[in-house]
mmCIF file of C-alpha atoms in Angstrom:
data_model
loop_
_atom_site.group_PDB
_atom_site.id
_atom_site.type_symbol
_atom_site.label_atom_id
_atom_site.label_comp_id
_atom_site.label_asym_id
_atom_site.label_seq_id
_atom_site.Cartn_x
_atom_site.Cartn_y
_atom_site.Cartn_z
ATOM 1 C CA UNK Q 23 -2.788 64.318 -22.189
ATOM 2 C CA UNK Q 24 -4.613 64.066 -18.611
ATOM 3 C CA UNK Q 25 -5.030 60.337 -19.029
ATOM 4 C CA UNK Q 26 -1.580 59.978 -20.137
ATOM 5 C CA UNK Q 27 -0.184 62.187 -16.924
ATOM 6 C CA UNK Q 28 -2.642 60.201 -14.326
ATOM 7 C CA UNK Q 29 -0.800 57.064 -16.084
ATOM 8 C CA UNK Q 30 2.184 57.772 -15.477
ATOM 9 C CA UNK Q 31 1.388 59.387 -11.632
ATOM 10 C CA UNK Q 32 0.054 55.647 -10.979
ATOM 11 C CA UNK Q 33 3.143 54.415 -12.189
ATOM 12 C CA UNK Q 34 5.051 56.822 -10.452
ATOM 13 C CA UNK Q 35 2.668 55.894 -7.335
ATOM 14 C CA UNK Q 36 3.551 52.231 -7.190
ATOM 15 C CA UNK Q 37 6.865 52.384 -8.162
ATOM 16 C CA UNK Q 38 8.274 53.296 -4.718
ATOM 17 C CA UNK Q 39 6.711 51.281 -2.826
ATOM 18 C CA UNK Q 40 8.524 48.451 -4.759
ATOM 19 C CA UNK Q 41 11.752 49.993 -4.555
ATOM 20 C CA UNK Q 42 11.518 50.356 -1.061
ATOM 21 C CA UNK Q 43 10.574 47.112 -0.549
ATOM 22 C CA UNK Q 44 13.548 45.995 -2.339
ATOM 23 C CA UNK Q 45 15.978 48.509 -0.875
ATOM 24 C CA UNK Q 46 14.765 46.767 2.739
ATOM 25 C CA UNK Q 47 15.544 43.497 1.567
ATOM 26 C CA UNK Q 48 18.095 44.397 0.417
ATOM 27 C CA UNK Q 49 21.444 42.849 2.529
ATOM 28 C CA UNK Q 50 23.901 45.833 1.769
ATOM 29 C CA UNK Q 51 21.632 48.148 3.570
ATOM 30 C CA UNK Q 52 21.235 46.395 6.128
ATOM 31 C CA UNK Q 53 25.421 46.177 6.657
ATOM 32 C CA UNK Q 54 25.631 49.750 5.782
ATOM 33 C CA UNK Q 55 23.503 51.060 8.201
ATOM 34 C CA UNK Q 56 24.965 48.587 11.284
ATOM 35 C CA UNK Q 57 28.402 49.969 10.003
ATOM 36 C CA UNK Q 58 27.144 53.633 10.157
ATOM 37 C CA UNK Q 59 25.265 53.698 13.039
ATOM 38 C CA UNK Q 60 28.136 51.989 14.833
ATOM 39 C CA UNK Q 61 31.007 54.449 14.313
ATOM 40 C CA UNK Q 62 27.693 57.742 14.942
ATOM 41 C CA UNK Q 63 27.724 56.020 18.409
ATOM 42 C CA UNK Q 64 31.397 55.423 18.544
ATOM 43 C CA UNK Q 65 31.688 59.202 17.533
ATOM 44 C CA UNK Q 66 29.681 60.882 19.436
ATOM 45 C CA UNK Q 67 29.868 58.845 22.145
ATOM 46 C CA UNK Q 68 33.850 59.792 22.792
ATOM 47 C CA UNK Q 69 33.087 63.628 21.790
ATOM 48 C CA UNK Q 70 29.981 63.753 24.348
ATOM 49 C CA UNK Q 71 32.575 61.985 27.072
ATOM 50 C CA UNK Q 72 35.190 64.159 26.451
ATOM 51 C CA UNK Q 73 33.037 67.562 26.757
ATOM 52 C CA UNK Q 74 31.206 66.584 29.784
ATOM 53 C CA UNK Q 75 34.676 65.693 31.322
ATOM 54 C CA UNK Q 76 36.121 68.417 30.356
ATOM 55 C CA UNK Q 77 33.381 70.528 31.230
ATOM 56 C CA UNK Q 78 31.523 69.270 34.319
ATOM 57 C CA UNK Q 79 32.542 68.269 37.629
ATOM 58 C CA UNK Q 80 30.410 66.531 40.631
ATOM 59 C CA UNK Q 81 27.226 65.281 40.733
ATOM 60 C CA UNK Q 82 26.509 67.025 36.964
ATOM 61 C CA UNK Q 83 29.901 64.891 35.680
ATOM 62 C CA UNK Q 84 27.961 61.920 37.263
ATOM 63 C CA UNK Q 85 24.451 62.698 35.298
ATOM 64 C CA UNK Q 86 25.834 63.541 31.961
ATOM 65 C CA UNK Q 87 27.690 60.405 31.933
ATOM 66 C CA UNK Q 88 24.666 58.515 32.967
ATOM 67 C CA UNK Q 89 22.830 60.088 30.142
ATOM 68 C CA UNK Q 90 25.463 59.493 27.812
ATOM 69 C CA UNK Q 91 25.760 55.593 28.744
ATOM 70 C CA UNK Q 92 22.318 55.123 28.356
ATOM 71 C CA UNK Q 93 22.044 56.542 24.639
ATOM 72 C CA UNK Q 94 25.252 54.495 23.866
ATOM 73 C CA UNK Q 95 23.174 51.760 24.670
ATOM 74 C CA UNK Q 96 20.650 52.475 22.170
ATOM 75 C CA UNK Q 97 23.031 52.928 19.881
ATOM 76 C CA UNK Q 98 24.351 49.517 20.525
ATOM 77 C CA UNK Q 99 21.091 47.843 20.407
ATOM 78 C CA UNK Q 100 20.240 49.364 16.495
ATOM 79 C CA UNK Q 101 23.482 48.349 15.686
ATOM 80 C CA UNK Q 102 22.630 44.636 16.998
ATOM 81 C CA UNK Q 103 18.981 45.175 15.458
ATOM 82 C CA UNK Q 104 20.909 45.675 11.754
ATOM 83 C CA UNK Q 105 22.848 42.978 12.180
ATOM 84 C CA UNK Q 106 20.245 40.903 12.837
ATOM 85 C CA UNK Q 107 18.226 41.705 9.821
ATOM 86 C CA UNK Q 108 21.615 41.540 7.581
ATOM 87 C CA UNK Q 109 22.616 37.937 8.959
ATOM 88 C CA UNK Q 110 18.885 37.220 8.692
ATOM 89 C CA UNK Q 111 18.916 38.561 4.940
ATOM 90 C CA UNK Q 112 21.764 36.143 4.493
ATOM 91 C CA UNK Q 113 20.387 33.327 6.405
ATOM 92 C CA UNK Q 114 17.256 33.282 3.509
ATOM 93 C CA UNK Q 115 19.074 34.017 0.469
ATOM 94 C CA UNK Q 116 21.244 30.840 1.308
ATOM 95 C CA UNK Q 117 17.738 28.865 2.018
ATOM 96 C CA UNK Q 118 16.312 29.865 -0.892
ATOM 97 C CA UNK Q 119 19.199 28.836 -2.249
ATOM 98 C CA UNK Q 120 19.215 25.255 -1.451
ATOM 99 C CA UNK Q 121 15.601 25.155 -2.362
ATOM 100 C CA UNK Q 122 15.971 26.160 -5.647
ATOM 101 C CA UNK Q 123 19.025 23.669 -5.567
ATOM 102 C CA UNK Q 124 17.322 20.717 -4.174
ATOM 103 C CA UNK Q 125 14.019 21.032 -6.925
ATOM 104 C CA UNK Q 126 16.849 21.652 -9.876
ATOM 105 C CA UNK Q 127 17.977 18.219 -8.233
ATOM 106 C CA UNK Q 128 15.183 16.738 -7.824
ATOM 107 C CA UNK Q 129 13.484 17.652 -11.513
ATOM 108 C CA UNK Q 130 17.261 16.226 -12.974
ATOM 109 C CA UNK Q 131 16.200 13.264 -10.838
ATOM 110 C CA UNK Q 132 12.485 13.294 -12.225
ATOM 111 C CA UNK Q 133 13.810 13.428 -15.654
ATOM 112 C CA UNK Q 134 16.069 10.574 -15.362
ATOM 113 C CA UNK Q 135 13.643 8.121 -14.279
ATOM 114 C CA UNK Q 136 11.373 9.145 -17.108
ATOM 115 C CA UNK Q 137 14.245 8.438 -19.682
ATOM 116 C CA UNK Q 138 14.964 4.973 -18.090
ATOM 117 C CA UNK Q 139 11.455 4.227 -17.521
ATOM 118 C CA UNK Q 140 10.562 5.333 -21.266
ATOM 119 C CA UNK Q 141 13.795 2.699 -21.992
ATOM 120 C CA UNK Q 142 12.958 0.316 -19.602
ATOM 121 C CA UNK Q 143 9.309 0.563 -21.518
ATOM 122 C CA UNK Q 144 10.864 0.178 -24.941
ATOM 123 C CA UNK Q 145 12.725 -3.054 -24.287
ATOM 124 C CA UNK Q 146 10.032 -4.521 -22.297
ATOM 125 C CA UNK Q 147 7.618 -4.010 -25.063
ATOM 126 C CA UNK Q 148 10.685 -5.325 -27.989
ATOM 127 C CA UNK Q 149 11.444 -8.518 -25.718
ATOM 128 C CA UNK Q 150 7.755 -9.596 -24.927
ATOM 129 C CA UNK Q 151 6.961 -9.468 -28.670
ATOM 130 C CA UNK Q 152 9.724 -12.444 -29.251
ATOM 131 C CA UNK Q 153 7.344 -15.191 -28.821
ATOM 132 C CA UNK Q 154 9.693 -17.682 -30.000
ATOM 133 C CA UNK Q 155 12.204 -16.858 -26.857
ATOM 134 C CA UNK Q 156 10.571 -17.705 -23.722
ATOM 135 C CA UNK Q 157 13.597 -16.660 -21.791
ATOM 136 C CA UNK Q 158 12.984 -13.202 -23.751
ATOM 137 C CA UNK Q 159 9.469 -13.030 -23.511
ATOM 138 C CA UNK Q 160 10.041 -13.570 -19.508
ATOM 139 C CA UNK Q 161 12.503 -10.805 -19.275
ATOM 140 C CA UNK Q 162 10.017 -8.441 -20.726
ATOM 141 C CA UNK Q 163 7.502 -9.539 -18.393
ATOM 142 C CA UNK Q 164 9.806 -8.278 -15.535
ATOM 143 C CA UNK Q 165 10.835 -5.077 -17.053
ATOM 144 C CA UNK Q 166 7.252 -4.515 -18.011
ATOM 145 C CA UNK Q 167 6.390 -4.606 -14.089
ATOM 146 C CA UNK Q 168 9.309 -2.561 -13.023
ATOM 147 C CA UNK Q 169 7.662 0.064 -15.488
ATOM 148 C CA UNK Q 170 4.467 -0.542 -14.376
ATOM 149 C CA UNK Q 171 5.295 -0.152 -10.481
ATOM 150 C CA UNK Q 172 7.124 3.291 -10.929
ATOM 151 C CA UNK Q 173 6.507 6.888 -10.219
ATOM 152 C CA UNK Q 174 4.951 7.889 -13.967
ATOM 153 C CA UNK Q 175 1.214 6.851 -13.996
ATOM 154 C CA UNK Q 176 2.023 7.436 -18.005
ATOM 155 C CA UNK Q 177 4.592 4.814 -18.523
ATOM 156 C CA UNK Q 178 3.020 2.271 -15.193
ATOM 157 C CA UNK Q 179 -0.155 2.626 -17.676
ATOM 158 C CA UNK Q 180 1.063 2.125 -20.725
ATOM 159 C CA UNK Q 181 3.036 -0.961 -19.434
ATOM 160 C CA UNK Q 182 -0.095 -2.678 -18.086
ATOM 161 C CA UNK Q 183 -1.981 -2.100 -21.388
ATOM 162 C CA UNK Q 184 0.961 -4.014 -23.043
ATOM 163 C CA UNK Q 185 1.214 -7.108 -20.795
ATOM 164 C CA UNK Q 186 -2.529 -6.973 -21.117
ATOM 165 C CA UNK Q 187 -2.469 -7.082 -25.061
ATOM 166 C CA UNK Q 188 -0.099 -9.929 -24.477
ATOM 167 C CA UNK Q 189 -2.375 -12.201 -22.424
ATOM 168 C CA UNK Q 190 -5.389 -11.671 -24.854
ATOM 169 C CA UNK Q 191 -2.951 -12.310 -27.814
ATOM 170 C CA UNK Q 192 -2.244 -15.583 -26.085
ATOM 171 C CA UNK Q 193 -5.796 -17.126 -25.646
ATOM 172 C CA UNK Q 194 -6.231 -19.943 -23.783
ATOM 173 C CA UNK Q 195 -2.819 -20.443 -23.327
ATOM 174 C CA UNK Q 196 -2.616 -17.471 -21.031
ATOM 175 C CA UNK Q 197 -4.069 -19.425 -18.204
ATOM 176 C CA UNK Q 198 -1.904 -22.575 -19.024
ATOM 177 C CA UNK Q 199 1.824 -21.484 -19.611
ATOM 178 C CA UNK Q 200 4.212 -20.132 -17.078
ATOM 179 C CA UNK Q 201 4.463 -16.617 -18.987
ATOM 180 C CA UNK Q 202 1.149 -16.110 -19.020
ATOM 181 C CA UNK Q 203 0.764 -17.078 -15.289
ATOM 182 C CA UNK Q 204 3.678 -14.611 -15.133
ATOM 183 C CA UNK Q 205 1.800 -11.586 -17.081
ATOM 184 C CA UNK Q 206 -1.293 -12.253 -15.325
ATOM 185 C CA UNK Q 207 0.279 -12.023 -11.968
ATOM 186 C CA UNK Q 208 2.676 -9.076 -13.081
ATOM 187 C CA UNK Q 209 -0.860 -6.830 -13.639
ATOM 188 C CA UNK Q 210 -2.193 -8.013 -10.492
ATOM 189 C CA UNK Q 211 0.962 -6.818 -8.223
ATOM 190 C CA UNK Q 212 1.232 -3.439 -10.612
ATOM 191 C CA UNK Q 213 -2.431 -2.273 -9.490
ATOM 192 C CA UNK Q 214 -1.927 -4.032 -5.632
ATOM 193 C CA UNK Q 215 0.611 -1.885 -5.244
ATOM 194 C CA UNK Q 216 0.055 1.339 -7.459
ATOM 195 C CA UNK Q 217 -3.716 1.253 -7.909
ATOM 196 C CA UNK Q 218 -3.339 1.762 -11.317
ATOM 197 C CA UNK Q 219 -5.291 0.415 -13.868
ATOM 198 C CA UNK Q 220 -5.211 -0.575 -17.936
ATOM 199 C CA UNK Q 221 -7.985 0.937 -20.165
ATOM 200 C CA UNK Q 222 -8.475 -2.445 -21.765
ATOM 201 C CA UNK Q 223 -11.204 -4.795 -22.198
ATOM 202 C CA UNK Q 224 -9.969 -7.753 -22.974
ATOM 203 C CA UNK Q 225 -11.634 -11.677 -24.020
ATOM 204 C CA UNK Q 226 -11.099 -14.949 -23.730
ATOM 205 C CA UNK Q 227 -13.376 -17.812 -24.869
ATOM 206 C CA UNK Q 228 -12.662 -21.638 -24.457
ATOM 207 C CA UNK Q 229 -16.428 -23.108 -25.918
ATOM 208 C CA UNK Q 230 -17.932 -26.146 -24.058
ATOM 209 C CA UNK Q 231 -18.364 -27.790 -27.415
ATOM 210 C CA UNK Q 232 -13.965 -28.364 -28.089
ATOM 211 C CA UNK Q 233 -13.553 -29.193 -24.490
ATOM 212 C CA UNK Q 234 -11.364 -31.758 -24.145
ATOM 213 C CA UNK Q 235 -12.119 -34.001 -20.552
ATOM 214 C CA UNK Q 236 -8.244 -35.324 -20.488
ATOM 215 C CA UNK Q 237 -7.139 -31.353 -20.949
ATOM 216 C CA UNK Q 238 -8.447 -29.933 -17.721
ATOM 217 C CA UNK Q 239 -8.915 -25.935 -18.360
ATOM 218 C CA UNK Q 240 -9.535 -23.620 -16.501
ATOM 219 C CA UNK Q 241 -9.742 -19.624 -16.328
ATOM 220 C CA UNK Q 242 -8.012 -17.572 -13.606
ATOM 221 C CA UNK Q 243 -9.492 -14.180 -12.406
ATOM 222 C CA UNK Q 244 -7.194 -11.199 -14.306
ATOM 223 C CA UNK Q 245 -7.024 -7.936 -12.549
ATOM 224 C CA UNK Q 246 -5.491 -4.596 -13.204
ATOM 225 C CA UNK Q 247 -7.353 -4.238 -16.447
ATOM 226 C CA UNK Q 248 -10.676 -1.961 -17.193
ATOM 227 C CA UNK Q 249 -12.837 -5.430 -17.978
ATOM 228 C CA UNK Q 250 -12.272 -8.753 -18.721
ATOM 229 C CA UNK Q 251 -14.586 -11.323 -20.938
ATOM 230 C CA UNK Q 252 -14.751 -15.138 -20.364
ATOM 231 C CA UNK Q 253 -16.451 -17.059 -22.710
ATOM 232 C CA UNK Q 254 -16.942 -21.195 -21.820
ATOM 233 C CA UNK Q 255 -14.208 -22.961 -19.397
ATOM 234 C CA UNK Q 256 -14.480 -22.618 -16.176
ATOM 235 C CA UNK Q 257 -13.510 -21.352 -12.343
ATOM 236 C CA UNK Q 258 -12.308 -23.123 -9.570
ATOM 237 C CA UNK Q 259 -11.964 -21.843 -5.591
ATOM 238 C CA UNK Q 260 -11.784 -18.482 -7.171
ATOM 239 C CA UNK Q 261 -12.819 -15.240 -5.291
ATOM 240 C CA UNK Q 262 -14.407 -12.573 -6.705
ATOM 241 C CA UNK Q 263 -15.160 -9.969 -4.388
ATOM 242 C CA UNK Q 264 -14.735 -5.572 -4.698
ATOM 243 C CA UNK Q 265 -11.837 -6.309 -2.784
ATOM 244 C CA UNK Q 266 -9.750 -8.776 -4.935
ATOM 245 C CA UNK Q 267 -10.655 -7.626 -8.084
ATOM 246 C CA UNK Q 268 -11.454 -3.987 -8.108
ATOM 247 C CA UNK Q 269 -11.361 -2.445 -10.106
ATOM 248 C CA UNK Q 270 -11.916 -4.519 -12.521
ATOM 249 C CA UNK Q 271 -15.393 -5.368 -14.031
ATOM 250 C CA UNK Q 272 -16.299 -9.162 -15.729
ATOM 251 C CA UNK Q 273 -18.495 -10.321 -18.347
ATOM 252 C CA UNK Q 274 -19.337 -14.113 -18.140
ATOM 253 C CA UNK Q 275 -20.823 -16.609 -20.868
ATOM 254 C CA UNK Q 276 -21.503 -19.920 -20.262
ATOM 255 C CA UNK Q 277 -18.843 -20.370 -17.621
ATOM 256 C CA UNK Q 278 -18.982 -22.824 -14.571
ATOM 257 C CA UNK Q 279 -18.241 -22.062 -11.289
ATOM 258 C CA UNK Q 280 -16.980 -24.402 -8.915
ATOM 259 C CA UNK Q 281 -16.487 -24.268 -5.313
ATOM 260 C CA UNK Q 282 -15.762 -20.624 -5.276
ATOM 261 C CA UNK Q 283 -16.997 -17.381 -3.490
ATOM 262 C CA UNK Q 284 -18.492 -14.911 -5.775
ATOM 263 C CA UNK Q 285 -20.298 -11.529 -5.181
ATOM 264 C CA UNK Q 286 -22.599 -10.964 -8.319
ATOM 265 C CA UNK Q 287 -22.023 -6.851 -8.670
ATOM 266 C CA UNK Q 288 -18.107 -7.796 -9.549
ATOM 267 C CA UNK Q 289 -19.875 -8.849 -12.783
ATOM 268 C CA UNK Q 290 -22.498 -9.914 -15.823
ATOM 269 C CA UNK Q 291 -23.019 -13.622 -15.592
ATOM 270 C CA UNK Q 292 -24.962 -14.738 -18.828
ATOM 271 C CA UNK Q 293 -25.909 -18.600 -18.839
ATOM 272 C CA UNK Q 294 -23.617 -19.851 -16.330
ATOM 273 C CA UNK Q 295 -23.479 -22.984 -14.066
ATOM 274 C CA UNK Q 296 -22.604 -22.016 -10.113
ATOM 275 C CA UNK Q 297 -21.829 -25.284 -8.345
ATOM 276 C CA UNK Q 298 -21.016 -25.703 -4.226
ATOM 277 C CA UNK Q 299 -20.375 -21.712 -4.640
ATOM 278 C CA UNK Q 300 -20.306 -19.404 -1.524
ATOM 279 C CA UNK Q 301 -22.298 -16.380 -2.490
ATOM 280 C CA UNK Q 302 -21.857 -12.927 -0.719
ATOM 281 C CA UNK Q 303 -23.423 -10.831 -2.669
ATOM 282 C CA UNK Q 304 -26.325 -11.698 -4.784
ATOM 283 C CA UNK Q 305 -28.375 -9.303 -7.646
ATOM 284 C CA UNK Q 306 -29.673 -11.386 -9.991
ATOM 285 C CA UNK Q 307 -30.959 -8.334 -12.338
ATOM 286 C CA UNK Q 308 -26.935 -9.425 -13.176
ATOM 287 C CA UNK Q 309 -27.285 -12.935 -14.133
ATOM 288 C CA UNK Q 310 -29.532 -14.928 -16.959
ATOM 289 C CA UNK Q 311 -30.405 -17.941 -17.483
ATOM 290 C CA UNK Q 312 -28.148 -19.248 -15.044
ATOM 291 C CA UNK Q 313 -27.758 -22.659 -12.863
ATOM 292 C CA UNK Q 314 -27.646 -22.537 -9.272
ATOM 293 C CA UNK Q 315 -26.693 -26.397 -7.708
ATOM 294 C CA UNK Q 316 -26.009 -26.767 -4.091
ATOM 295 C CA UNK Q 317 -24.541 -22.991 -3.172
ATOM 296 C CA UNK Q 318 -24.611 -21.314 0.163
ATOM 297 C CA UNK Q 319 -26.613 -18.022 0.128
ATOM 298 C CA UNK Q 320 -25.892 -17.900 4.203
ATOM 299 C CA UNK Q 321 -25.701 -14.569 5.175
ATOM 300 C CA UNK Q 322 -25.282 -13.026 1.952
ATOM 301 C CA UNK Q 323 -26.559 -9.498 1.277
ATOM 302 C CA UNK Q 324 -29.309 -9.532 -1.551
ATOM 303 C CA UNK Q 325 -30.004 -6.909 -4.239
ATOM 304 C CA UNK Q 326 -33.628 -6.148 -5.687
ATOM 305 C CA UNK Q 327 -34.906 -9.508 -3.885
ATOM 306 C CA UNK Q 328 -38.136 -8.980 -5.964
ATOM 307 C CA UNK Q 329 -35.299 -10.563 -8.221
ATOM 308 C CA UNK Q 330 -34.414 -13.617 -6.229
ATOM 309 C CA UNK Q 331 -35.824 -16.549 -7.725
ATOM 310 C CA UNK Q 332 -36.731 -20.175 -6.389
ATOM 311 C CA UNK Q 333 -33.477 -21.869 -5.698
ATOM 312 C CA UNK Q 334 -35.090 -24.606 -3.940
ATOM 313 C CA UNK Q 335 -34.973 -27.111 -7.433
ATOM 314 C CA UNK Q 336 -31.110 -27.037 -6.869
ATOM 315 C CA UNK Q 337 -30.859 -27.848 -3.653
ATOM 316 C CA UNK Q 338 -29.326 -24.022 -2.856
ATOM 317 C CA UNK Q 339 -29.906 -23.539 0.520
ATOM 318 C CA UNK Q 340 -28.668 -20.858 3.734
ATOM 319 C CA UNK Q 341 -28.425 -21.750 7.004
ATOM 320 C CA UNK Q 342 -31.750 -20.794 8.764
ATOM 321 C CA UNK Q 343 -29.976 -18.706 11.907
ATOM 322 C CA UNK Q 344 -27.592 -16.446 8.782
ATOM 323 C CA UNK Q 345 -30.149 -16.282 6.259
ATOM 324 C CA UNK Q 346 -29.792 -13.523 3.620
ATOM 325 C CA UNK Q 347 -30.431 -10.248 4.489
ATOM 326 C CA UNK Q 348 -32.038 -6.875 1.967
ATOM 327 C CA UNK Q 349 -28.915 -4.772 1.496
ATOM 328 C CA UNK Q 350 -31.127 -1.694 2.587
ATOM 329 C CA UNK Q 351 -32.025 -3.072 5.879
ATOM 330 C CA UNK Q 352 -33.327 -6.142 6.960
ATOM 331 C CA UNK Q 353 -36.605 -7.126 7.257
ATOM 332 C CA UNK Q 354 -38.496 -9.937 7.726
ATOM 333 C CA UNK Q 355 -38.666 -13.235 5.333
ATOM 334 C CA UNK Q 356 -39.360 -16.526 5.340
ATOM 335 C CA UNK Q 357 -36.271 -17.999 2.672
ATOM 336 C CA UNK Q 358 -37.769 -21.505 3.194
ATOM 337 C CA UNK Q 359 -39.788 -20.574 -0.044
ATOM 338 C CA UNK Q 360 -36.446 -19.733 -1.624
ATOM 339 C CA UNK Q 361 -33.982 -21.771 -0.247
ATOM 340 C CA UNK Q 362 -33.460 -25.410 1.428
ATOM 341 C CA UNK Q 363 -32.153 -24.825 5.615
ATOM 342 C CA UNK Q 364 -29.546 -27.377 5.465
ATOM 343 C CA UNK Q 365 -26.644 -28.414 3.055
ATOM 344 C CA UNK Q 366 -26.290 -31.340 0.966
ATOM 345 C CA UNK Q 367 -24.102 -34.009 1.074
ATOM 346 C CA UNK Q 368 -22.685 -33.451 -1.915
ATOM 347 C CA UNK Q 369 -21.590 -29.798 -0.148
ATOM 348 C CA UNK Q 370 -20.375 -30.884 3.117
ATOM 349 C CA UNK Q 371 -16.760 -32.139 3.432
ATOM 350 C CA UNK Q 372 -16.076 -34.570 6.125
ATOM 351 C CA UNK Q 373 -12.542 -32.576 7.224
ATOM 352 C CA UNK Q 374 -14.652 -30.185 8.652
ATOM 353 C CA UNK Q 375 -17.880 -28.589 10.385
ATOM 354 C CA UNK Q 376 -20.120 -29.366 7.809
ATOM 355 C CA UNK Q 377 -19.358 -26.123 5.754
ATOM 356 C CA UNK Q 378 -17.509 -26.175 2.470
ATOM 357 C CA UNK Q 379 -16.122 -23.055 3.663
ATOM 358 C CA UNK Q 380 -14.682 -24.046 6.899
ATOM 359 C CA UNK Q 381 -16.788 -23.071 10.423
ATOM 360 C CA UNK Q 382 -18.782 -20.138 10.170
ATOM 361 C CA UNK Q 383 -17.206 -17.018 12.159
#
């Protein structure tokens, strides 16, 4: 029974302090005591006025009504004080209003673009599936991006991992035919401009052995997908860099490289042939067995350089005042035992300076 009465004296405790609180907030109070107050002050303003001047005479006349102005000012200025607080009462309710109006409006709004996004997503995956309609398949394509470049990260995702499904499905033929060149491009605008990304590894393989010399192949870099496996064919004036292909990763086999720029961290690079390529960034604890034939190592930052090996056989080379440099600091080595000092001619291009690349900066 004592447990049950200190219960219910908490209760009783809290209780009006909350109903205070409420009965201040609340905007008929505040009206009802401006209205009050003003006709007290009205009141006794006239009775006071009427007694002293019926009353007094002289300088006492003269001080009563002095006194009495002076309260009626007081008056005045609680009645202006309740006002205040009323219109202010007012003033919030209708902001809170609009709030609450502007989110109802603006969920509504959310909601909408989810159902024609999750439509949008729907037809886009229905029309790319029509492989026998290129006009179709194209269409698809586009409302695949549209997806892919709006506000949900769930649809945008789910989008990418279907053009991405699409390119693998096509093979080789994704680097050949306009709607692949379409999908590939479509995933790398999506993650340009969203930084999204699909959770998809996906492969490709064109093998040395059924290459064709009249059918010249060749991969393109794919972005906007977790990783992407090339097997064979082969690169040309590519980049790949942490800036034009994060962030997606690349597994190499047997691919050639020609006349590109290439930092080795973007990837694995298993048994591949690297021909008048611009290196930036080299760790070879990420490459095997590979061929290295006239490249430019010039300036490029170096990874475990207990790694490097002797490029010299190749005629690899870096010009002697940019040689590499140890990505934790450079120190001092002599890359003559690494690397020739001067192109070859096969490297230099008589349009310009000497450098494949264009003059150094």
């Amino acid at each position: 029974m004592v447990e049950k009465g200190n219960g219910a004296g908490d209760q009783s405790g809290h209780k009006p302090a909350t109903d205070i609180n409420a009965f201040l907030k609340s905007e008929p109070f505040w009206l009802a005591a401006a209205f009050v107050t003003g006709l007290s002050v009205i009141f006794m303003t006239l009775v006071a006025a009427a007694n002293a001047v019926f009353t007094l005479t002289g300088t006492e006349l003269a001080d009563r009504v002095d006194v009495i102005y002076k309260l009626a000012l007081i008056g005045v200025g609680v009645v202006t004080f309740c006002t205040v607080v009323w219109r202010g009462l007012i003033s919030a309710r209708q902001a809170d209003a609009q709030r609450d109006q502007i989110a109802k409006l603006a969920e509504q709004s959310r909601a909408s673009e989810r159902s024609n996004l999750a439509g949008l997503l729907q037809k886009g995956a229905e029309l790319i599936a029509e492989k026998d309609h290129p006009a179709r398949v194209a269409a698809g394509i586009a409302s695949l991006q549209a997806v892919g470049e709006g506000s949900e990260d769930r649809y945008g995702t789910q989008a990418m991992e279907i053009l991405a499904d699409y390119l693998e499905g096509l093979g080789s033929r994704a680097f050949t035919s306009p709607l692949g060149k379409s999908a590939i491009n479509a995933l790398a605008d999506i993650t340009k401009r969203t930084n999204r990304w699909a959770a998809r590894t996906i492969s490709f393989s064109n093998d040395p052995e059924d290459y064709d010399p009249e059918y010249d192949f060749r991969f393109s870099a794919i972005t906007g997908v977790f990783e992407v496996h090339y097997g064979g064919g082969s690169f040309l004036s590519e980049e790949f860099s942490a800036k034009t292909t994060s962030p997606t990763g690349y597994r190499f086999d047997r691919t050639t490289f020609d006349e590109c720029e290439i930092n080795m961290r973007c990837g694995q690079w298993d048994r591949c042939t690297f021909e008048t390529v611009k290196f930036t960034v080299a760790d070879f604890r990420r490459s095997t067995k590979g061929t290295y034939e006239n490249c430019d190592f010039s300036g490029c930052s170096v990874f475990a350089p207990e790694t490097f090996p002797d490029l010299r056989a190749g005629r690899n080379w870096c010009d002697p005042k940019n040689p590499p440099v140890f990505s934790r600091g450079a120190k001092d080595f002599d890359w003559t035992h690494k690397l020739d000092t001067a192109p070859t001619a096969d490297f230099i291009d008589d349009d310009d300076d000497g450098s494949l690349f264009g003059p150094s900066k």
